[in-house]
Amino acid sequence: MNGADLYRLEGSVESIVFHSAETGFTVLEMATDSELVTVVGEFADIAVGETLIVTGTYSTHAKYGLQLKAQIYERLMPATASAIASYLSSGAIKGVGPVLAKKMVGKFGDDTLTIIEQTPEKLAEIDGISPKKAQQIAGEYGKLFGIRTVMIFLNQFGISASYAIRTWKKFGVSAQEMVSNNPFILCCDEIGVPFELADQIAVKNGLAPDSYERVSAGVLYILRHNSGNGHVCLPERKVAETGHKLVDVDSYLVGDVIADMVEKNELVRLKVREESFVYLPRYYEAECFIASKLSMMLGQTEPENLPDAEEFVARHEQEQGITYADLQRKAIITAISRQVMILTGGPGTGKTTAISAIIHLLGQMGEKVSLAAPTGRAAKRMSELTGVEAKTVHRLLEVDFSDGSGTTKFKRNEKNPLPCDAVIIDETSMMDTLLFESLLRALKFSCRLILVGDPDQLPSVGAGNLLGDLIDSGCFPVVHLTEIFRQAAQSLIITNAHAIVTGEYPQMDTRDNDFFFLPDSSALHMAATAADLCVRRLPQSYGYSPMWDIQVIAPTRVGAAGTGELNRILQQAINPPDPSKKEFTAGSVVFREGDKVMQIKNNYDLVWEKEDGEAGMGVFNGDIGVIELINKPSTSIIVRFDDRTAEYSFDMANELELAYAITVHKSQGNEYDAVILPLMAGKSRMYYRSLLYTAVTRAKKLLIILGSRETVCYMVDNHRKSRRYTNLVYLLGEVCG
């Protein structure tokens, strides 16, 4: 069989191997007149016993063998009484089981499905079916076949089946009519069609450029887009100005539409001093909840039987033969005596020592402690440093994979709180507003919350400036460790990191330490030097693995020294083309067996397996792995993430990036034995102090900066902090003041 040829098969669904309610991705076995065929594709709520006509191409899967990849499918009504009985008995229609199916087919025979569709009131003639039940059965049957109409309708505008499934789930039988009247409803969070695509449909359908539907959709797009840039809200004047440019209408009209949206509760307006801010309701609710929950936690009274904290710590020091520095001791005492506290400090200041003591003493007090961090690597590092298991925040809260809303939901919440007495979160600067809200919803009011982080690092990728806002509010006890301990002080990585934070230039001329500067003015030469360091010089001098011990980090994706170009050059040096290694091209990127790759978005539906047979779901933004297998006939990729393997189809390659070089933002929460940091000459908007500091602190044993001394000095001098629009400090002041 030629994989490029289209085949058309008709048959009945014998079994469903896998089905994702969220995306519609399905693996099923279909019986034709001559064989049993494995079919994969995007299907709506499919059921055993259904008759399908499937058009697609054949391929060979590495694990499951020959299969048909469906491009188009049609549902056919089972035609004979026996086929109808089998179909209805499978539970395809909600409310109809084997007993009822037998009665219905016994009375109506081959006409059963026609009766359900056209004259459902006749079903009430059957014992056990009331008129109301008859209408319910007809409604459920209508859902099954209505989604095909929606798929065909949306396909003409280039909208994929997965979007069609989400559209049907949200709007049901009214979907086509509602989308025709207002295509911008496709841009909602649950569906997620881009504004520009919906706007094209609107133009084709003749929707007026200044219509409320179009302008309001533009406003929502601006707020959603900027939440991706870190903003929880925006000044109303900025939304009006940007809306004027986006939808090409007068800014006064945009202002009127914003006012109407506030009136309809589609937006929330908050006036802080003399400025009005506009929120998507979800973010406003999150900020308000964070402020109120933390206020109530601060108001909790400590049990009377707690030991005297200072005596307790002194006894612990004596028993362990340890003497803590003054600020470490203050941090430990604060953590075990207060409901909420924040512990900060740069590298080498003893945060881990303090955390370990806090865990030990809280355990002695009979409290169950949970440790977590925003990323898998940060959680793993926390586990290694403390000797206590740490989880990702998502794993701690238990992602609810059964929810089909398209938004992240957790099993742990107010009704099902975490079974612990204290929670310690590391790398809190990486926590965004919505994730922190979810964490607080899962905490009992009596639970301790200890937030650990470094406010001088970059803020979270998601919306908010959580750690900075909590500190700036002045509502919580904050202990900032400043003393660099003797062993750490011998490291130029650490002393230079602290110099950068205080606005001092790092020492760059020492040749016998762990911080090296190699002057270079050519971006092309820098990339070649980085490749040589990875492949030859560092492995020869230090025994480092080019794949796992060395990480190239860059401020930006673009340019001759951006991660895009660096990855191309590093891939050629570390994992060059080889006849024994299969590869495929996605856009401008070549993926090859043996490549180091990073997952760049949370995918809760991606199935993974371990060698012992354990399976689960979910691969998350920032996870780094290696491509083990590329199977062109089945258009699939197998990626190993530590002890797990996950399978991607070629069309999911946009969720992966080469990871020989990664951005500083993507490196947060991780540490590497050796870091190479190329800095092009010039005054890029990405050249600022906190980004340089974050990059330097990713290195554990060795840091090499390539570029010009002037660029490093410019970054140290540029202490601008990207303004993130949030009002958490104001809201905390309202409830805690």
mmCIF file of C-alpha atoms in Angstrom, residues 62-353:
data_model
loop_
_atom_site.group_PDB
_atom_site.id
_atom_site.type_symbol
_atom_site.label_atom_id
_atom_site.label_comp_id
_atom_site.label_asym_id
_atom_site.label_seq_id
_atom_site.Cartn_x
_atom_site.Cartn_y
_atom_site.Cartn_z
ATOM 1 C CA ALA A 62 6.092 1.367 15.299
ATOM 2 C CA LYS A 63 4.084 -0.355 18.027
ATOM 3 C CA TYR A 64 0.567 -0.996 16.670
ATOM 4 C CA GLY A 65 1.345 -1.994 13.081
ATOM 5 C CA LEU A 66 -0.705 -1.123 9.974
ATOM 6 C CA GLN A 67 -3.399 1.503 10.554
ATOM 7 C CA LEU A 68 -5.621 3.878 8.589
ATOM 8 C CA LYS A 69 -5.212 7.547 9.467
ATOM 9 C CA ALA A 70 -8.662 9.086 8.982
ATOM 10 C CA GLN A 71 -8.953 12.414 7.189
ATOM 11 C CA ILE A 72 -12.739 12.429 6.725
ATOM 12 C CA TYR A 73 -15.441 10.247 8.194
ATOM 13 C CA GLU A 74 -19.193 9.870 7.904
ATOM 14 C CA ARG A 75 -21.594 8.263 10.337
ATOM 15 C CA LEU A 76 -24.170 5.931 8.788
ATOM 16 C CA MET A 77 -27.283 4.751 10.518
ATOM 17 C CA PRO A 78 -27.255 0.988 11.065
ATOM 18 C CA ALA A 79 -29.749 -0.318 8.515
ATOM 19 C CA THR A 80 -30.890 -3.693 9.832
ATOM 20 C CA ALA A 81 -32.718 -4.508 13.046
ATOM 21 C CA SER A 82 -29.828 -6.647 14.326
ATOM 22 C CA ALA A 83 -27.256 -3.886 13.604
ATOM 23 C CA ILE A 84 -29.505 -1.297 15.258
ATOM 24 C CA ALA A 85 -29.912 -3.529 18.316
ATOM 25 C CA SER A 86 -26.143 -3.955 18.575
ATOM 26 C CA TYR A 87 -25.616 -0.203 18.208
ATOM 27 C CA LEU A 88 -28.196 0.796 20.804
ATOM 28 C CA SER A 89 -27.103 -1.937 23.245
ATOM 29 C CA SER A 90 -23.556 -0.518 23.269
ATOM 30 C CA GLY A 91 -24.722 2.558 25.186
ATOM 31 C CA ALA A 92 -24.179 4.913 22.239
ATOM 32 C CA ILE A 93 -27.296 6.867 23.194
ATOM 33 C CA LYS A 94 -27.365 8.047 26.784
ATOM 34 C CA GLY A 95 -30.306 6.479 28.641
ATOM 35 C CA VAL A 96 -30.667 3.460 26.346
ATOM 36 C CA GLY A 97 -29.235 0.121 27.512
ATOM 37 C CA PRO A 98 -29.519 -3.460 26.237
ATOM 38 C CA VAL A 99 -32.987 -4.085 27.721
ATOM 39 C CA LEU A 100 -34.528 -0.911 26.309
ATOM 40 C CA ALA A 101 -32.737 -1.434 22.990
ATOM 41 C CA LYS A 102 -34.289 -4.892 22.649
ATOM 42 C CA LYS A 103 -37.777 -3.492 23.325
ATOM 43 C CA MET A 104 -37.352 -0.639 20.809
ATOM 44 C CA VAL A 105 -36.050 -2.868 18.012
ATOM 45 C CA GLY A 106 -38.681 -5.489 18.847
ATOM 46 C CA LYS A 107 -41.439 -2.948 18.221
ATOM 47 C CA PHE A 108 -40.044 -0.829 15.393
ATOM 48 C CA GLY A 109 -37.505 -3.149 13.684
ATOM 49 C CA ASP A 110 -35.521 -1.581 10.844
ATOM 50 C CA ASP A 111 -37.347 1.751 11.371
ATOM 51 C CA THR A 112 -36.138 2.219 14.973
ATOM 52 C CA LEU A 113 -33.595 4.966 14.294
ATOM 53 C CA THR A 114 -35.955 6.778 11.898
ATOM 54 C CA ILE A 115 -38.585 6.799 14.674
ATOM 55 C CA ILE A 116 -36.049 8.201 17.181
ATOM 56 C CA GLU A 117 -35.030 10.955 14.758
ATOM 57 C CA GLN A 118 -38.356 11.969 13.192
ATOM 58 C CA THR A 119 -41.240 10.875 15.459
ATOM 59 C CA PRO A 120 -39.732 10.264 18.914
ATOM 60 C CA GLU A 121 -43.134 10.594 20.594
ATOM 61 C CA LYS A 122 -43.924 7.065 19.322
ATOM 62 C CA LEU A 123 -41.244 5.719 21.659
ATOM 63 C CA ALA A 124 -43.630 6.383 24.533
ATOM 64 C CA GLU A 125 -45.709 3.447 23.257
ATOM 65 C CA ILE A 126 -43.020 1.194 24.752
ATOM 66 C CA ASP A 127 -43.388 0.159 28.370
ATOM 67 C CA GLY A 128 -40.768 2.014 30.453
ATOM 68 C CA ILE A 129 -40.444 5.058 28.150
ATOM 69 C CA SER A 130 -42.339 8.177 29.215
ATOM 70 C CA PRO A 131 -42.959 11.091 26.785
ATOM 71 C CA LYS A 132 -40.183 13.021 28.580
ATOM 72 C CA LYS A 133 -37.791 10.080 28.290
ATOM 73 C CA ALA A 134 -38.639 9.774 24.579
ATOM 74 C CA GLN A 135 -37.631 13.398 23.969
ATOM 75 C CA GLN A 136 -34.417 12.892 25.954
ATOM 76 C CA ILE A 137 -33.491 9.888 23.783
ATOM 77 C CA ALA A 138 -34.174 11.923 20.630
ATOM 78 C CA GLY A 139 -32.038 14.770 21.947
ATOM 79 C CA GLU A 140 -29.089 12.502 22.715
ATOM 80 C CA TYR A 141 -29.376 10.879 19.293
ATOM 81 C CA GLY A 142 -29.433 14.320 17.653
ATOM 82 C CA LYS A 143 -26.165 15.228 19.384
ATOM 83 C CA LEU A 144 -24.352 12.271 17.863
ATOM 84 C CA PHE A 145 -25.172 13.234 14.299
ATOM 85 C CA GLY A 146 -25.241 17.003 14.722
ATOM 86 C CA ILE A 147 -21.497 17.254 15.316
ATOM 87 C CA ARG A 148 -20.787 15.979 11.799
ATOM 88 C CA THR A 149 -22.685 18.964 10.405
ATOM 89 C CA VAL A 150 -20.626 21.332 12.533
ATOM 90 C CA MET A 151 -17.375 19.698 11.369
ATOM 91 C CA ILE A 152 -18.305 20.080 7.701
ATOM 92 C CA PHE A 153 -19.434 23.687 8.239
ATOM 93 C CA LEU A 154 -16.237 24.758 10.021
ATOM 94 C CA ASN A 155 -13.954 22.800 7.695
ATOM 95 C CA GLN A 156 -14.842 25.160 4.821
ATOM 96 C CA PHE A 157 -13.104 27.942 6.794
ATOM 97 C CA GLY A 158 -10.005 25.844 7.483
ATOM 98 C CA ILE A 159 -10.984 25.100 11.101
ATOM 99 C CA SER A 160 -9.831 21.680 12.288
ATOM 100 C CA ALA A 161 -11.927 18.850 13.715
ATOM 101 C CA SER A 162 -10.586 19.386 17.248
ATOM 102 C CA TYR A 163 -11.951 22.966 17.233
ATOM 103 C CA ALA A 164 -15.243 21.623 15.819
ATOM 104 C CA ILE A 165 -15.556 19.144 18.684
ATOM 105 C CA ARG A 166 -15.012 21.909 21.247
ATOM 106 C CA THR A 167 -17.556 24.096 19.418
ATOM 107 C CA TRP A 168 -20.149 21.334 19.511
ATOM 108 C CA LYS A 169 -19.509 20.654 23.193
ATOM 109 C CA LYS A 170 -20.089 24.296 24.071
ATOM 110 C CA PHE A 171 -23.022 25.175 21.808
ATOM 111 C CA GLY A 172 -24.617 21.837 20.815
ATOM 112 C CA VAL A 173 -27.311 21.839 18.122
ATOM 113 C CA SER A 174 -27.233 25.649 17.881
ATOM 114 C CA ALA A 175 -23.514 25.730 17.023
ATOM 115 C CA GLN A 176 -23.758 26.357 13.270
ATOM 116 C CA GLU A 177 -26.396 29.066 13.594
ATOM 117 C CA MET A 178 -24.533 30.806 16.441
ATOM 118 C CA VAL A 179 -21.185 30.763 14.617
ATOM 119 C CA SER A 180 -22.825 32.097 11.440
ATOM 120 C CA ASN A 181 -24.337 34.999 13.389
ATOM 121 C CA ASN A 182 -21.173 35.729 15.386
ATOM 122 C CA PRO A 183 -17.970 33.890 14.390
ATOM 123 C CA PHE A 184 -16.115 35.495 17.309
ATOM 124 C CA ILE A 185 -17.751 33.124 19.775
ATOM 125 C CA LEU A 186 -15.122 30.661 18.488
ATOM 126 C CA CYS A 187 -12.449 32.768 20.241
ATOM 127 C CA CYS A 188 -13.693 31.904 23.756
ATOM 128 C CA ASP A 189 -11.338 30.118 26.172
ATOM 129 C CA GLU A 190 -13.092 26.760 25.761
ATOM 130 C CA ILE A 191 -12.613 26.727 21.963
ATOM 131 C CA GLY A 192 -9.623 29.007 21.355
ATOM 132 C CA VAL A 193 -9.837 29.824 17.631
ATOM 133 C CA PRO A 194 -7.468 32.785 16.893
ATOM 134 C CA PHE A 195 -9.131 36.214 16.496
ATOM 135 C CA GLU A 196 -7.680 36.697 12.994
ATOM 136 C CA LEU A 197 -9.271 33.458 11.730
ATOM 137 C CA ALA A 198 -12.656 34.311 13.239
ATOM 138 C CA ASP A 199 -12.357 37.791 11.682
ATOM 139 C CA GLN A 200 -11.900 36.219 8.239
ATOM 140 C CA ILE A 201 -15.138 34.252 8.735
ATOM 141 C CA ALA A 202 -16.870 37.455 9.876
ATOM 142 C CA VAL A 203 -15.779 39.260 6.696
ATOM 143 C CA LYS A 204 -17.090 36.395 4.531
ATOM 144 C CA ASN A 205 -20.388 36.479 6.433
ATOM 145 C CA GLY A 206 -20.728 40.254 5.987
ATOM 146 C CA LEU A 207 -20.504 41.234 9.665
ATOM 147 C CA ALA A 208 -20.160 45.037 10.020
ATOM 148 C CA PRO A 209 -16.601 46.172 10.938
ATOM 149 C CA ASP A 210 -17.901 48.345 13.780
ATOM 150 C CA SER A 211 -20.348 45.763 15.144
ATOM 151 C CA TYR A 212 -20.440 45.137 18.884
ATOM 152 C CA GLU A 213 -19.575 41.486 18.264
ATOM 153 C CA ARG A 214 -16.373 42.335 16.378
ATOM 154 C CA VAL A 215 -15.156 45.160 18.618
ATOM 155 C CA SER A 216 -15.868 43.238 21.845
ATOM 156 C CA ALA A 217 -14.049 40.202 20.436
ATOM 157 C CA GLY A 218 -11.082 42.470 19.682
ATOM 158 C CA VAL A 219 -11.079 43.747 23.274
ATOM 159 C CA LEU A 220 -11.140 40.199 24.645
ATOM 160 C CA TYR A 221 -8.325 39.231 22.285
ATOM 161 C CA ILE A 222 -6.175 42.128 23.539
ATOM 162 C CA LEU A 223 -6.664 41.096 27.172
ATOM 163 C CA ARG A 224 -6.060 37.401 26.492
ATOM 164 C CA HIS A 225 -2.980 38.150 24.379
ATOM 165 C CA ASN A 226 -1.521 40.391 27.076
ATOM 166 C CA SER A 227 -2.142 37.808 29.783
ATOM 167 C CA GLY A 228 0.347 35.760 27.771
ATOM 168 C CA ASN A 229 2.767 38.680 28.145
ATOM 169 C CA GLY A 230 2.409 38.594 31.928
ATOM 170 C CA HIS A 231 -0.354 41.159 32.506
ATOM 171 C CA VAL A 232 -3.264 40.230 34.783
ATOM 172 C CA CYS A 233 -5.145 43.368 33.674
ATOM 173 C CA LEU A 234 -4.568 46.478 31.531
ATOM 174 C CA PRO A 235 -5.256 50.193 31.959
ATOM 175 C CA GLU A 236 -8.545 50.935 30.223
ATOM 176 C CA ARG A 237 -6.968 53.716 28.139
ATOM 177 C CA LYS A 238 -4.402 51.259 26.739
ATOM 178 C CA VAL A 239 -7.115 48.770 25.774
ATOM 179 C CA ALA A 240 -9.011 51.521 23.939
ATOM 180 C CA GLU A 241 -5.878 52.680 22.102
ATOM 181 C CA THR A 242 -4.843 49.148 21.103
ATOM 182 C CA GLY A 243 -8.415 48.240 20.137
ATOM 183 C CA HIS A 244 -8.539 51.240 17.801
ATOM 184 C CA LYS A 245 -5.471 49.896 15.953
ATOM 185 C CA LEU A 246 -6.586 46.252 15.949
ATOM 186 C CA VAL A 247 -10.150 46.599 14.639
ATOM 187 C CA ASP A 248 -9.651 49.967 12.882
ATOM 188 C CA VAL A 249 -12.513 51.833 14.578
ATOM 189 C CA ASP A 250 -12.552 55.003 16.651
ATOM 190 C CA SER A 251 -11.078 54.587 20.143
ATOM 191 C CA TYR A 252 -14.195 56.279 21.568
ATOM 192 C CA LEU A 253 -16.295 53.454 20.121
ATOM 193 C CA VAL A 254 -13.929 50.911 21.727
ATOM 194 C CA GLY A 255 -14.401 52.768 25.030
ATOM 195 C CA ASP A 256 -18.197 52.552 24.675
ATOM 196 C CA VAL A 257 -17.965 48.819 23.958
ATOM 197 C CA ILE A 258 -15.762 48.312 27.039
ATOM 198 C CA ALA A 259 -18.385 50.100 29.156
ATOM 199 C CA ASP A 260 -21.109 47.840 27.725
ATOM 200 C CA MET A 261 -18.984 44.738 28.408
ATOM 201 C CA VAL A 262 -18.490 45.822 32.027
ATOM 202 C CA GLU A 263 -22.259 46.335 32.310
ATOM 203 C CA LYS A 264 -22.819 42.801 30.956
ATOM 204 C CA ASN A 265 -20.179 41.314 33.337
ATOM 205 C CA GLU A 266 -18.054 40.276 30.366
ATOM 206 C CA LEU A 267 -15.262 42.427 31.835
ATOM 207 C CA VAL A 268 -14.464 43.827 35.263
ATOM 208 C CA ARG A 269 -13.351 47.416 35.841
ATOM 209 C CA LEU A 270 -11.304 48.300 38.932
ATOM 210 C CA LYS A 271 -10.343 51.857 39.781
ATOM 211 C CA VAL A 272 -7.066 52.135 41.663
ATOM 212 C CA ARG A 273 -6.278 55.678 42.674
ATOM 213 C CA GLU A 274 -6.740 57.689 39.438
ATOM 214 C CA GLU A 275 -6.410 54.812 36.947
ATOM 215 C CA SER A 276 -9.132 52.453 35.707
ATOM 216 C CA PHE A 277 -8.024 48.883 34.967
ATOM 217 C CA VAL A 278 -9.885 46.310 32.893
ATOM 218 C CA TYR A 279 -9.832 42.586 33.702
ATOM 219 C CA LEU A 280 -11.057 39.369 32.222
ATOM 220 C CA PRO A 281 -13.340 38.156 35.050
ATOM 221 C CA ARG A 282 -11.226 35.028 35.611
ATOM 222 C CA TYR A 283 -8.154 37.062 36.543
ATOM 223 C CA TYR A 284 -10.036 39.539 38.707
ATOM 224 C CA GLU A 285 -11.599 36.674 40.644
ATOM 225 C CA ALA A 286 -8.151 35.096 41.055
ATOM 226 C CA GLU A 287 -6.534 38.248 42.465
ATOM 227 C CA CYS A 288 -9.467 38.859 44.810
ATOM 228 C CA PHE A 289 -9.419 35.258 46.021
ATOM 229 C CA ILE A 290 -5.647 35.320 46.637
ATOM 230 C CA ALA A 291 -5.994 38.501 48.704
ATOM 231 C CA SER A 292 -8.957 37.255 50.756
ATOM 232 C CA LYS A 293 -7.609 33.719 51.373
ATOM 233 C CA LEU A 294 -4.200 34.965 52.479
ATOM 234 C CA SER A 295 -5.868 37.534 54.742
ATOM 235 C CA MET A 296 -7.904 34.780 56.414
ATOM 236 C CA MET A 297 -4.836 32.546 56.764
ATOM 237 C CA LEU A 298 -2.943 35.397 58.416
ATOM 238 C CA GLY A 299 -5.830 35.745 60.857
ATOM 239 C CA GLN A 300 -5.560 32.147 62.062
ATOM 240 C CA THR A 301 -4.426 31.804 65.690
ATOM 241 C CA GLU A 302 -1.620 29.381 66.500
ATOM 242 C CA PRO A 303 -2.432 26.374 68.751
ATOM 243 C CA GLU A 304 -1.502 26.963 72.383
ATOM 244 C CA ASN A 305 0.593 23.780 72.682
ATOM 245 C CA LEU A 306 3.288 24.920 70.235
ATOM 246 C CA PRO A 307 6.831 24.916 71.635
ATOM 247 C CA ASP A 308 8.738 28.152 72.186
ATOM 248 C CA ALA A 309 10.247 28.614 68.730
ATOM 249 C CA GLU A 310 13.591 30.077 69.812
ATOM 250 C CA GLU A 311 14.192 27.360 72.422
ATOM 251 C CA PHE A 312 13.069 24.706 69.942
ATOM 252 C CA VAL A 313 15.596 25.871 67.319
ATOM 253 C CA ALA A 314 18.390 26.206 69.922
ATOM 254 C CA ARG A 315 17.790 22.623 71.067
ATOM 255 C CA HIS A 316 17.831 21.436 67.454
ATOM 256 C CA GLU A 317 21.182 23.197 66.868
ATOM 257 C CA GLN A 318 22.617 21.505 69.941
ATOM 258 C CA GLU A 319 21.349 18.061 68.955
ATOM 259 C CA GLN A 320 22.602 18.360 65.358
ATOM 260 C CA GLY A 321 25.857 20.138 66.166
ATOM 261 C CA ILE A 322 24.862 23.023 63.885
ATOM 262 C CA THR A 323 25.082 26.762 64.376
ATOM 263 C CA TYR A 324 22.815 28.693 62.031
ATOM 264 C CA ALA A 325 23.617 32.201 60.844
ATOM 265 C CA ASP A 326 21.428 34.890 62.400
ATOM 266 C CA LEU A 327 19.185 35.330 59.350
ATOM 267 C CA GLN A 328 18.890 31.569 58.830
ATOM 268 C CA ARG A 329 17.782 31.190 62.438
ATOM 269 C CA LYS A 330 15.287 34.030 61.991
ATOM 270 C CA ALA A 331 13.895 32.317 58.892
ATOM 271 C CA ILE A 332 13.495 28.978 60.679
ATOM 272 C CA ILE A 333 11.821 30.566 63.725
ATOM 273 C CA THR A 334 9.476 32.591 61.510
ATOM 274 C CA ALA A 335 8.503 29.552 59.430
ATOM 275 C CA ILE A 336 7.567 27.385 62.430
ATOM 276 C CA SER A 337 5.766 30.164 64.306
ATOM 277 C CA ARG A 338 3.844 32.012 61.560
ATOM 278 C CA GLN A 339 1.042 30.931 59.260
ATOM 279 C CA VAL A 340 2.487 32.480 56.085
ATOM 280 C CA MET A 341 6.089 33.528 55.481
ATOM 281 C CA ILE A 342 8.385 34.327 52.559
ATOM 282 C CA LEU A 343 12.019 33.213 52.433
ATOM 283 C CA THR A 344 14.248 34.801 49.795
ATOM 284 C CA GLY A 345 17.930 34.950 48.994
ATOM 285 C CA GLY A 346 20.411 34.558 46.180
ATOM 286 C CA PRO A 347 22.692 31.582 45.518
ATOM 287 C CA GLY A 348 25.042 30.491 48.296
ATOM 288 C CA THR A 349 23.061 32.159 51.099
ATOM 289 C CA GLY A 350 21.911 28.938 52.748
ATOM 290 C CA LYS A 351 18.264 28.713 51.680
ATOM 291 C CA THR A 352 18.466 24.923 51.357
ATOM 292 C CA THR A 353 19.956 24.553 54.860
#
